[in-house]
Amino acid sequence: MIIGIIGSGQLGYMMIITMKRYPFKFYVIDREKGPAGYIADKFFTTDKYKTFVDSCDYITFEFEHVDEKTLEYASSSGKLRPDIKTVELKRDRSLEKDFLQKNGFPIAQYEYHEDFESAFRAAKRMGRAVIKTCRGGYDGKGQYFINENTDSLKCQDSGPFVVEKFINYDYEASIIAVRGSNGNFQFFDPSFNYNKNGILIYNIAPLDGNNKMPEMAKKLMDKLGYIGVMGIEFYVTGNEILINEYAPRVHNTGHHTLLGSSISQFEEHILAVAGLPIQKPVLFRPSGILNIIGTSIDDKIKKILGMGGTNIYWYHKEEIRIKRKMGHINVFGDTFNDVNNKINTLMNLIYGNNLDNFIGL
Amino acid sequence: MIIGIIGSGQLGYMMIITMKRYPFKFYVIDREKGPAGYIADKFFTTDKYKTFVDSCDYITFEFEHVDEKTLEYASSSGKLRPDIKTVELKRDRSLEKDFLQKNGFPIAQYEYHEDFESAFRAAKRMGRAVIKTCRGGYDGKGQYFINENTDSLKCQDSGPFVVEKFINYDYEASIIAVRGSNGNFQFFDPSFNYNKNGILIYNIAPLDGNNKMPEMAKKLMDKLGYIGVMGIEFYVTGNEILINEYAPRVHNTGHHTLLGSSISQFEEHILAVAGLPIQKPVLFRPSGILNIIGTSIDDKIKKILGMGGTNIYWYHKEEIRIKRKMGHINVFGDTFNDVNNKINTLMNLIYGNNLDNFIGL
């Protein structure tokens, strides 16, 4: 069986390294060769999208912002999973929000605005708000925070925009769920996430007592006729949860499933895409990750492993750049706090007190 | 860091697929390209052994029966781990047995014989015995079983031989242990093994109540100044254990550590070889494997995964042959019996009632 992956980044890379051991082949397509391309059985540049699609049995994407021609041709071939409409909703934040609201999912109050000036005025009316570009924003790109003291702001992005009322949430959380080609549904334990400037720094699972998340995930995936793994991000305030956004793919807050779990999100995703039985995941121990952003760890491997219960994923990107996710460290422990403490130690080891420098603040 | 692996079989393959995610490169050398060679960062044929050795930082072997020139040059370079003497003892069963006996390890009564006739007479004297070629035998090759009714036997192998008194053991077991470059020692829970005709069919861990095994493993590895993972096989009769043999490498009875464990034998081995801190393994759940021998499973993947708690490793060998290990299935469960039941179901699915046909009996 040949599985095609559109996109050559670390998410495709982890799909391949965890699933290479199956009797499948993996083909990757992208504009340029990246981590997944280096280890694929075959790599195609996007001008060869027809050959790529025609030679695969099933096709998925590792990221929303991939080559549209390839995505569309894969979709028309009937091989694409999940469905292209799950990406189309993501191409424009306002479409995603309209969809979620229309279907009764709890989300923050928002407005759609064509131009930044009008968006800015709406934000000021809301008091504290975030203006986000409708298109192309991820990892905190294209976001503008407005509060009572913001008098004016220069926008470097083009519209349209959504203006989202600022939620003074207690913390962020997410759930990774999977839906099989036969409609079966499974989910991983939700995780607590720490983001800074829209970039995930670390997360820890299980986050107990949030049984509304699996329910919402099931409803959303059923509604979309979804096949594969989906990550859904939440704002949690007391007992209230709001959906921040969904990602129609494996997700950074699911990398902890690579250690201390019976199965990883990457394996579940490929099983679903290939029409194979998805598995009920068991989280054996509390588990988390710390992202390695904008730095190497070559001189720190001994210390990282010396802590015990740690594990390294390095994405083999060609160049280290600020804000760039270069790899991550998996951690497991006996309790949530145990994992939390280890992650704090690792934070200090990797970033010292200068995390902001590495994430471009 | 560049890690060299001598041998291109499935053991090297699993070292690479589990460790590719570290910021290392993997080079493989062998007479012909096999599973590990296909996924290595570079593959060398054995005529290029000097270039291979010179370009690696650390070198290990995935199997005892690998190219001797390469092994010797790697050893003289100081990069080889474990030490070459651990292989030299394995090149001749009588050397291994002499070494174990001299150092006080419990083993079965044995005798050394230059020719088969003399070995045969010794075997008859012992009553029930096994004659094994001193050199080249593994996976049940080069073994002759003699009992009271055996009047004569044709030998297809050349001597010398060891004659081993037949042990009417209750079952076979093994331990996988690891020793770091600083002398640190860790071990995985021992496993129950089912072999047929000298070939491992399945195994299940943990096998409780055998605390003599870790002790013996530590003593043996300390004695050898060993670096890396070692597998030690035992015969268990009541409370008595005898060492059958040791393997100076990752071992087929350690493949279960790929599911339901905090770390696999392959990762531990490479950590030790690369001078990095080895980890204390945690077996999260009872876990086992069934070897896939001499057959494909392409039409059975749905059923295998449909059982739940299962996982597939396919070695991507070019040709399916009788007796050849093509892959294995990992299984975890809530109890030892749970795993045992799943393995029985899988045995039936893969081999029906005809296991013997697949292992060349």
Short mmCIF file of N, CA, C and O in Angstrom, two decimals, chain B residues 84-190:
data_model
loop_
_atom_site.label_atom_id
_atom_site.label_comp_id
_atom_site.label_asym_id
_atom_site.label_seq_id
_atom_site.Cartn_x
_atom_site.Cartn_y
_atom_site.Cartn_z
N ILE B 84 34.91 -6.58 20.90
CA ILE B 84 34.97 -7.69 19.95
C ILE B 84 35.09 -9.05 20.65
O ILE B 84 34.63 -10.07 20.14
N LYS B 85 35.64 -9.07 21.85
CA LYS B 85 35.81 -10.37 22.53
C LYS B 85 34.45 -11.01 22.85
O LYS B 85 34.34 -12.23 22.91
N THR B 86 33.40 -10.18 22.98
CA THR B 86 32.07 -10.74 23.24
C THR B 86 31.55 -11.52 22.03
O THR B 86 30.74 -12.41 22.16
N VAL B 87 32.02 -11.13 20.84
CA VAL B 87 31.65 -11.86 19.61
C VAL B 87 32.55 -13.07 19.44
O VAL B 87 32.10 -14.13 19.01
N GLU B 88 33.82 -12.89 19.76
CA GLU B 88 34.77 -14.00 19.58
C GLU B 88 34.34 -15.20 20.42
O GLU B 88 34.41 -16.34 19.97
N LEU B 89 33.87 -14.94 21.63
CA LEU B 89 33.37 -16.04 22.47
C LEU B 89 32.17 -16.72 21.82
O LEU B 89 31.92 -17.90 22.04
N LYS B 90 31.41 -15.96 21.01
CA LYS B 90 30.21 -16.50 20.38
C LYS B 90 30.52 -17.22 19.07
O LYS B 90 29.66 -17.89 18.51
N ARG B 91 31.72 -17.04 18.56
CA ARG B 91 32.04 -17.67 17.28
C ARG B 91 32.16 -19.18 17.43
O ARG B 91 32.12 -19.92 16.47
N ASP B 92 32.35 -19.60 18.68
CA ASP B 92 32.53 -21.03 18.96
C ASP B 92 31.79 -21.33 20.26
O ASP B 92 32.13 -20.81 21.32
N ARG B 93 30.75 -22.18 20.15
CA ARG B 93 29.94 -22.48 21.32
C ARG B 93 30.75 -23.00 22.49
O ARG B 93 30.41 -22.80 23.66
N SER B 94 31.84 -23.72 22.18
CA SER B 94 32.62 -24.30 23.28
C SER B 94 33.36 -23.21 24.05
O SER B 94 33.51 -23.30 25.27
N LEU B 95 33.77 -22.17 23.34
CA LEU B 95 34.43 -21.05 24.03
C LEU B 95 33.44 -20.35 24.96
O LEU B 95 33.77 -20.01 26.11
N GLU B 96 32.22 -20.15 24.46
CA GLU B 96 31.18 -19.50 25.27
C GLU B 96 30.90 -20.33 26.52
O GLU B 96 30.86 -19.81 27.64
N LYS B 97 30.76 -21.64 26.32
CA LYS B 97 30.44 -22.51 27.46
C LYS B 97 31.61 -22.57 28.46
O LYS B 97 31.39 -22.54 29.67
N ASP B 98 32.82 -22.65 27.92
CA ASP B 98 34.00 -22.65 28.81
C ASP B 98 34.03 -21.37 29.65
O ASP B 98 34.27 -21.40 30.85
N PHE B 99 33.77 -20.26 28.96
CA PHE B 99 33.80 -18.97 29.65
C PHE B 99 32.74 -18.92 30.76
O PHE B 99 33.02 -18.49 31.89
N LEU B 100 31.53 -19.34 30.44
CA LEU B 100 30.44 -19.29 31.42
C LEU B 100 30.74 -20.21 32.60
O LEU B 100 30.59 -19.83 33.77
N GLN B 101 31.22 -21.41 32.30
CA GLN B 101 31.49 -22.37 33.37
C GLN B 101 32.62 -21.88 34.28
O GLN B 101 32.49 -21.90 35.50
N LYS B 102 33.69 -21.42 33.63
CA LYS B 102 34.85 -20.94 34.39
C LYS B 102 34.47 -19.81 35.34
O LYS B 102 35.03 -19.66 36.42
N ASN B 103 33.50 -19.01 34.92
CA ASN B 103 33.11 -17.87 35.75
C ASN B 103 31.93 -18.16 36.68
O ASN B 103 31.32 -17.24 37.23
N GLY B 104 31.61 -19.45 36.80
CA GLY B 104 30.64 -19.85 37.82
C GLY B 104 29.18 -19.67 37.44
O GLY B 104 28.31 -19.69 38.32
N PHE B 105 28.88 -19.48 36.15
CA PHE B 105 27.47 -19.40 35.75
C PHE B 105 26.90 -20.80 35.57
O PHE B 105 27.59 -21.68 35.04
N PRO B 106 25.66 -21.03 35.99
CA PRO B 106 25.07 -22.36 35.87
C PRO B 106 24.71 -22.68 34.42
O PRO B 106 23.93 -21.94 33.81
N ILE B 107 25.30 -23.72 33.87
CA ILE B 107 24.94 -24.13 32.51
C ILE B 107 24.79 -25.65 32.50
O ILE B 107 25.18 -26.34 33.44
N ALA B 108 24.21 -26.17 31.42
CA ALA B 108 24.01 -27.62 31.31
C ALA B 108 25.37 -28.31 31.11
O ALA B 108 26.30 -27.73 30.56
N GLN B 109 25.45 -29.58 31.58
CA GLN B 109 26.65 -30.39 31.37
C GLN B 109 26.95 -30.49 29.87
O GLN B 109 26.04 -30.66 29.06
N TYR B 110 28.22 -30.31 29.48
CA TYR B 110 28.55 -30.35 28.05
C TYR B 110 29.93 -30.96 27.83
O TYR B 110 30.75 -31.03 28.75
N GLU B 111 30.16 -31.39 26.61
CA GLU B 111 31.48 -31.91 26.22
C GLU B 111 31.84 -31.37 24.85
O GLU B 111 30.97 -31.14 24.03
N TYR B 112 33.13 -31.23 24.62
CA TYR B 112 33.64 -30.76 23.33
C TYR B 112 34.12 -31.96 22.53
O TYR B 112 34.83 -32.83 23.06
N HIS B 113 33.74 -32.06 21.26
CA HIS B 113 34.22 -33.16 20.41
C HIS B 113 34.58 -32.64 19.03
O HIS B 113 33.82 -31.88 18.44
N GLU B 114 35.74 -33.13 18.53
CA GLU B 114 36.21 -32.68 17.21
C GLU B 114 35.33 -33.22 16.09
O GLU B 114 35.01 -32.51 15.16
N ASP B 115 34.96 -34.51 16.19
CA ASP B 115 34.20 -35.10 15.08
C ASP B 115 32.83 -35.58 15.55
O ASP B 115 32.59 -35.80 16.74
N PHE B 116 31.95 -35.77 14.59
CA PHE B 116 30.56 -36.08 14.89
C PHE B 116 30.39 -37.46 15.52
O PHE B 116 29.55 -37.65 16.41
N GLU B 117 31.19 -38.43 15.05
CA GLU B 117 31.07 -39.79 15.60
C GLU B 117 31.32 -39.82 17.10
O GLU B 117 30.58 -40.42 17.87
N SER B 118 32.39 -39.16 17.47
CA SER B 118 32.74 -39.12 18.89
C SER B 118 31.67 -38.33 19.67
O SER B 118 31.29 -38.70 20.78
N ALA B 119 31.17 -37.27 19.05
CA ALA B 119 30.10 -36.49 19.69
C ALA B 119 28.86 -37.35 19.85
O ALA B 119 28.19 -37.32 20.90
N PHE B 120 28.55 -38.14 18.83
CA PHE B 120 27.37 -38.99 18.86
C PHE B 120 27.47 -40.02 20.00
O PHE B 120 26.50 -40.24 20.74
N ARG B 121 28.67 -40.62 20.14
CA ARG B 121 28.86 -41.61 21.22
C ARG B 121 28.67 -40.95 22.58
O ARG B 121 28.02 -41.51 23.48
N ALA B 122 29.20 -39.73 22.73
CA ALA B 122 29.05 -39.00 24.00
C ALA B 122 27.58 -38.73 24.29
O ALA B 122 27.10 -38.88 25.42
N ALA B 123 26.86 -38.33 23.24
CA ALA B 123 25.43 -38.04 23.39
C ALA B 123 24.69 -39.28 23.85
O ALA B 123 23.82 -39.21 24.74
N LYS B 124 25.01 -40.41 23.26
CA LYS B 124 24.35 -41.67 23.64
C LYS B 124 24.64 -42.00 25.11
O LYS B 124 23.78 -42.48 25.84
N ARG B 125 25.88 -41.74 25.52
CA ARG B 125 26.25 -41.97 26.92
C ARG B 125 25.39 -41.13 27.86
O ARG B 125 24.99 -41.56 28.93
N MET B 126 25.14 -39.86 27.44
CA MET B 126 24.34 -38.95 28.29
C MET B 126 22.87 -39.36 28.30
O MET B 126 22.11 -38.93 29.14
N GLY B 127 22.44 -40.16 27.33
CA GLY B 127 21.04 -40.60 27.27
C GLY B 127 20.26 -39.72 26.32
O GLY B 127 20.04 -40.06 25.17
N ARG B 128 19.89 -38.55 26.79
CA ARG B 128 19.26 -37.58 25.89
C ARG B 128 20.16 -36.36 25.84
O ARG B 128 20.58 -35.84 26.87
N ALA B 129 20.46 -35.92 24.63
CA ALA B 129 21.43 -34.83 24.48
C ALA B 129 21.19 -34.09 23.17
O ALA B 129 20.44 -34.55 22.30
N VAL B 130 21.80 -32.93 23.07
CA VAL B 130 21.77 -32.16 21.82
C VAL B 130 23.21 -31.97 21.36
O VAL B 130 24.06 -31.55 22.15
N ILE B 131 23.46 -32.31 20.10
CA ILE B 131 24.78 -32.01 19.52
C ILE B 131 24.63 -30.71 18.74
O ILE B 131 23.72 -30.57 17.91
N LYS B 132 25.51 -29.77 19.03
CA LYS B 132 25.43 -28.49 18.32
C LYS B 132 26.78 -28.19 17.66
O LYS B 132 27.83 -28.44 18.28
N THR B 133 26.76 -27.69 16.45
CA THR B 133 28.02 -27.26 15.82
C THR B 133 28.58 -26.10 16.65
O THR B 133 27.83 -25.25 17.13
N CYS B 134 29.89 -26.09 16.80
CA CYS B 134 30.50 -24.99 17.57
C CYS B 134 30.36 -23.66 16.83
O CYS B 134 30.28 -22.60 17.43
N ARG B 135 30.34 -23.75 15.49
CA ARG B 135 30.37 -22.51 14.71
C ARG B 135 29.14 -22.35 13.82
O ARG B 135 28.62 -23.32 13.28
N GLY B 136 28.71 -21.12 13.68
CA GLY B 136 27.74 -20.80 12.62
C GLY B 136 26.28 -21.14 12.91
O GLY B 136 25.42 -20.84 12.09
N GLY B 137 25.98 -21.79 14.02
CA GLY B 137 24.58 -22.17 14.24
C GLY B 137 23.76 -21.09 14.91
O GLY B 137 24.21 -20.49 15.88
N TYR B 138 22.60 -20.79 14.39
CA TYR B 138 21.64 -19.93 15.09
C TYR B 138 20.27 -20.23 14.54
O TYR B 138 20.14 -20.90 13.51
N ASP B 139 19.23 -19.76 15.21
CA ASP B 139 17.85 -20.07 14.83
C ASP B 139 17.66 -21.57 14.59
O ASP B 139 16.98 -21.99 13.65
N GLY B 140 18.27 -22.39 15.44
CA GLY B 140 18.04 -23.83 15.37
C GLY B 140 18.86 -24.56 14.31
O GLY B 140 18.75 -25.77 14.15
N LYS B 141 19.69 -23.79 13.57
CA LYS B 141 20.51 -24.45 12.55
C LYS B 141 21.66 -25.20 13.23
O LYS B 141 22.19 -24.74 14.24
N GLY B 142 22.09 -26.32 12.65
CA GLY B 142 23.24 -27.07 13.18
C GLY B 142 23.00 -27.74 14.52
O GLY B 142 23.91 -27.84 15.34
N GLN B 143 21.76 -28.17 14.77
CA GLN B 143 21.45 -28.84 16.04
C GLN B 143 20.88 -30.23 15.77
O GLN B 143 20.05 -30.42 14.88
N TYR B 144 21.32 -31.21 16.57
CA TYR B 144 20.89 -32.60 16.40
C TYR B 144 20.43 -33.14 17.75
O TYR B 144 21.21 -33.15 18.71
N PHE B 145 19.19 -33.58 17.80
CA PHE B 145 18.65 -34.09 19.06
C PHE B 145 18.78 -35.61 19.10
O PHE B 145 18.38 -36.31 18.17
N ILE B 146 19.34 -36.10 20.19
CA ILE B 146 19.58 -37.54 20.35
C ILE B 146 18.84 -38.04 21.59
O ILE B 146 18.93 -37.43 22.65
N ASN B 147 18.09 -39.13 21.44
CA ASN B 147 17.51 -39.75 22.63
C ASN B 147 17.80 -41.24 22.65
O ASN B 147 18.58 -41.74 21.81
N GLU B 148 17.17 -41.95 23.57
CA GLU B 148 17.45 -43.38 23.76
C GLU B 148 17.22 -44.16 22.48
O GLU B 148 17.87 -45.20 22.25
N ASN B 149 16.32 -43.69 21.62
CA ASN B 149 15.97 -44.48 20.44
C ASN B 149 16.77 -44.12 19.19
O ASN B 149 16.57 -44.69 18.14
N THR B 150 17.64 -43.12 19.32
CA THR B 150 18.41 -42.69 18.14
C THR B 150 19.58 -43.66 17.94
O THR B 150 20.49 -43.72 18.76
N ASP B 151 19.52 -44.43 16.85
CA ASP B 151 20.60 -45.40 16.63
C ASP B 151 21.73 -44.80 15.81
O ASP B 151 22.90 -45.08 16.03
N SER B 152 21.38 -43.98 14.84
CA SER B 152 22.42 -43.31 14.06
C SER B 152 21.83 -42.03 13.51
O SER B 152 20.60 -41.85 13.51
N LEU B 153 22.67 -41.17 13.01
CA LEU B 153 22.20 -39.85 12.58
C LEU B 153 23.18 -39.32 11.54
O LEU B 153 24.39 -39.45 11.70
N LYS B 154 22.64 -38.77 10.48
CA LYS B 154 23.50 -38.17 9.45
C LYS B 154 23.78 -36.73 9.83
O LYS B 154 22.86 -35.97 10.09
N CYS B 155 25.05 -36.35 9.81
CA CYS B 155 25.40 -34.96 10.12
C CYS B 155 25.69 -34.20 8.84
O CYS B 155 26.48 -34.66 8.01
N GLN B 156 25.03 -33.07 8.66
CA GLN B 156 25.27 -32.28 7.45
C GLN B 156 26.18 -31.08 7.71
O GLN B 156 26.38 -30.24 6.85
N ASP B 157 26.70 -31.01 8.92
CA ASP B 157 27.56 -29.87 9.26
C ASP B 157 28.96 -30.37 9.59
O ASP B 157 29.16 -31.53 9.92
N SER B 158 29.91 -29.47 9.54
CA SER B 158 31.28 -29.86 9.91
C SER B 158 31.54 -29.45 11.36
O SER B 158 30.93 -28.53 11.88
N GLY B 159 32.47 -30.19 11.97
CA GLY B 159 32.80 -29.99 13.38
C GLY B 159 33.67 -28.79 13.60
O GLY B 159 33.94 -28.04 12.64
N PRO B 160 34.12 -28.53 14.80
CA PRO B 160 33.85 -29.33 16.00
C PRO B 160 32.42 -29.13 16.54
O PRO B 160 31.69 -28.28 16.05
N PHE B 161 32.10 -29.91 17.57
CA PHE B 161 30.75 -29.91 18.14
C PHE B 161 30.81 -29.79 19.67
O PHE B 161 31.81 -30.14 20.28
N VAL B 162 29.73 -29.29 20.23
CA VAL B 162 29.54 -29.50 21.67
C VAL B 162 28.34 -30.43 21.83
O VAL B 162 27.38 -30.35 21.08
N VAL B 163 28.47 -31.29 22.81
CA VAL B 163 27.37 -32.18 23.14
C VAL B 163 26.82 -31.69 24.47
O VAL B 163 27.57 -31.53 25.44
N GLU B 164 25.52 -31.42 24.49
CA GLU B 164 24.93 -30.81 25.67
C GLU B 164 23.89 -31.77 26.21
O GLU B 164 23.02 -32.25 25.47
N LYS B 165 23.97 -32.07 27.50
CA LYS B 165 22.97 -32.94 28.11
C LYS B 165 21.59 -32.30 27.95
O LYS B 165 21.42 -31.11 28.19
N PHE B 166 20.65 -33.09 27.52
CA PHE B 166 19.30 -32.57 27.31
C PHE B 166 18.68 -32.18 28.65
O PHE B 166 18.68 -32.94 29.60
N ILE B 167 18.19 -30.96 28.71
CA ILE B 167 17.57 -30.48 29.94
C ILE B 167 16.05 -30.59 29.77
O ILE B 167 15.49 -30.00 28.84
N ASN B 168 15.43 -31.30 30.66
CA ASN B 168 13.98 -31.45 30.58
C ASN B 168 13.31 -30.26 31.30
O ASN B 168 12.64 -30.42 32.30
N TYR B 169 13.58 -29.09 30.76
CA TYR B 169 13.14 -27.86 31.43
C TYR B 169 11.63 -27.66 31.34
O TYR B 169 10.97 -28.24 30.48
N ASP B 170 11.13 -26.82 32.26
CA ASP B 170 9.70 -26.48 32.23
C ASP B 170 9.40 -25.51 31.09
O ASP B 170 8.42 -25.63 30.40
N TYR B 171 10.27 -24.52 30.96
CA TYR B 171 10.09 -23.54 29.89
C TYR B 171 11.38 -22.75 29.69
O TYR B 171 12.31 -22.84 30.50
N GLU B 172 11.41 -21.99 28.59
CA GLU B 172 12.55 -21.12 28.32
C GLU B 172 12.20 -19.69 28.69
O GLU B 172 11.03 -19.29 28.65
N ALA B 173 13.21 -18.94 29.06
CA ALA B 173 13.00 -17.55 29.47
C ALA B 173 14.23 -16.75 29.04
O ALA B 173 15.24 -17.32 28.63
N SER B 174 14.12 -15.44 29.13
CA SER B 174 15.29 -14.62 28.82
C SER B 174 15.20 -13.28 29.52
O SER B 174 14.13 -12.87 29.98
N ILE B 175 16.35 -12.66 29.61
CA ILE B 175 16.38 -11.29 30.12
C ILE B 175 17.14 -10.42 29.13
O ILE B 175 18.10 -10.88 28.50
N ILE B 176 16.65 -9.20 28.96
CA ILE B 176 17.34 -8.19 28.16
C ILE B 176 17.89 -7.17 29.14
O ILE B 176 17.13 -6.62 29.94
N ALA B 177 19.20 -6.97 29.11
CA ALA B 177 19.80 -6.02 30.03
C ALA B 177 20.70 -5.07 29.25
O ALA B 177 21.07 -5.35 28.11
N VAL B 178 21.01 -3.95 29.86
CA VAL B 178 21.85 -2.96 29.18
C VAL B 178 22.88 -2.42 30.17
O VAL B 178 22.59 -2.24 31.35
N ARG B 179 24.08 -2.24 29.66
CA ARG B 179 25.15 -1.67 30.49
C ARG B 179 25.71 -0.46 29.75
O ARG B 179 26.05 -0.55 28.56
N GLY B 180 25.76 0.67 30.44
CA GLY B 180 26.22 1.91 29.84
C GLY B 180 27.74 2.00 29.81
O GLY B 180 28.44 1.19 30.42
N SER B 181 28.24 3.01 29.11
CA SER B 181 29.69 3.14 28.98
C SER B 181 30.35 3.51 30.31
O SER B 181 31.54 3.35 30.49
N ASN B 182 29.54 3.97 31.26
CA ASN B 182 30.06 4.27 32.60
C ASN B 182 29.85 3.11 33.57
O ASN B 182 30.04 3.27 34.78
N GLY B 183 29.42 1.96 33.06
CA GLY B 183 29.22 0.80 33.92
C GLY B 183 27.84 0.71 34.55
O GLY B 183 27.54 -0.26 35.25
N ASN B 184 26.99 1.72 34.32
CA ASN B 184 25.61 1.64 34.82
C ASN B 184 24.90 0.43 34.25
O ASN B 184 25.14 0.06 33.10
N PHE B 185 23.98 -0.12 35.04
CA PHE B 185 23.28 -1.33 34.62
C PHE B 185 21.78 -1.15 34.76
O PHE B 185 21.30 -0.59 35.75
N GLN B 186 21.02 -1.58 33.76
CA GLN B 186 19.57 -1.59 33.82
C GLN B 186 19.08 -2.86 33.16
O GLN B 186 19.78 -3.42 32.33
N PHE B 187 17.89 -3.29 33.53
CA PHE B 187 17.36 -4.48 32.87
C PHE B 187 15.86 -4.35 32.61
O PHE B 187 15.15 -3.61 33.30
N PHE B 188 15.41 -5.05 31.61
CA PHE B 188 13.97 -5.18 31.31
C PHE B 188 13.44 -6.39 32.07
O PHE B 188 14.18 -7.33 32.36
N ASP B 189 12.15 -6.40 32.36
CA ASP B 189 11.55 -7.56 33.00
C ASP B 189 11.77 -8.80 32.15
O ASP B 189 11.57 -8.76 30.93
N PRO B 190 12.18 -9.92 32.77
CA PRO B 190 12.38 -11.16 32.01
C PRO B 190 11.10 -11.58 31.29
O PRO B 190 10.00 -11.20 31.69
#
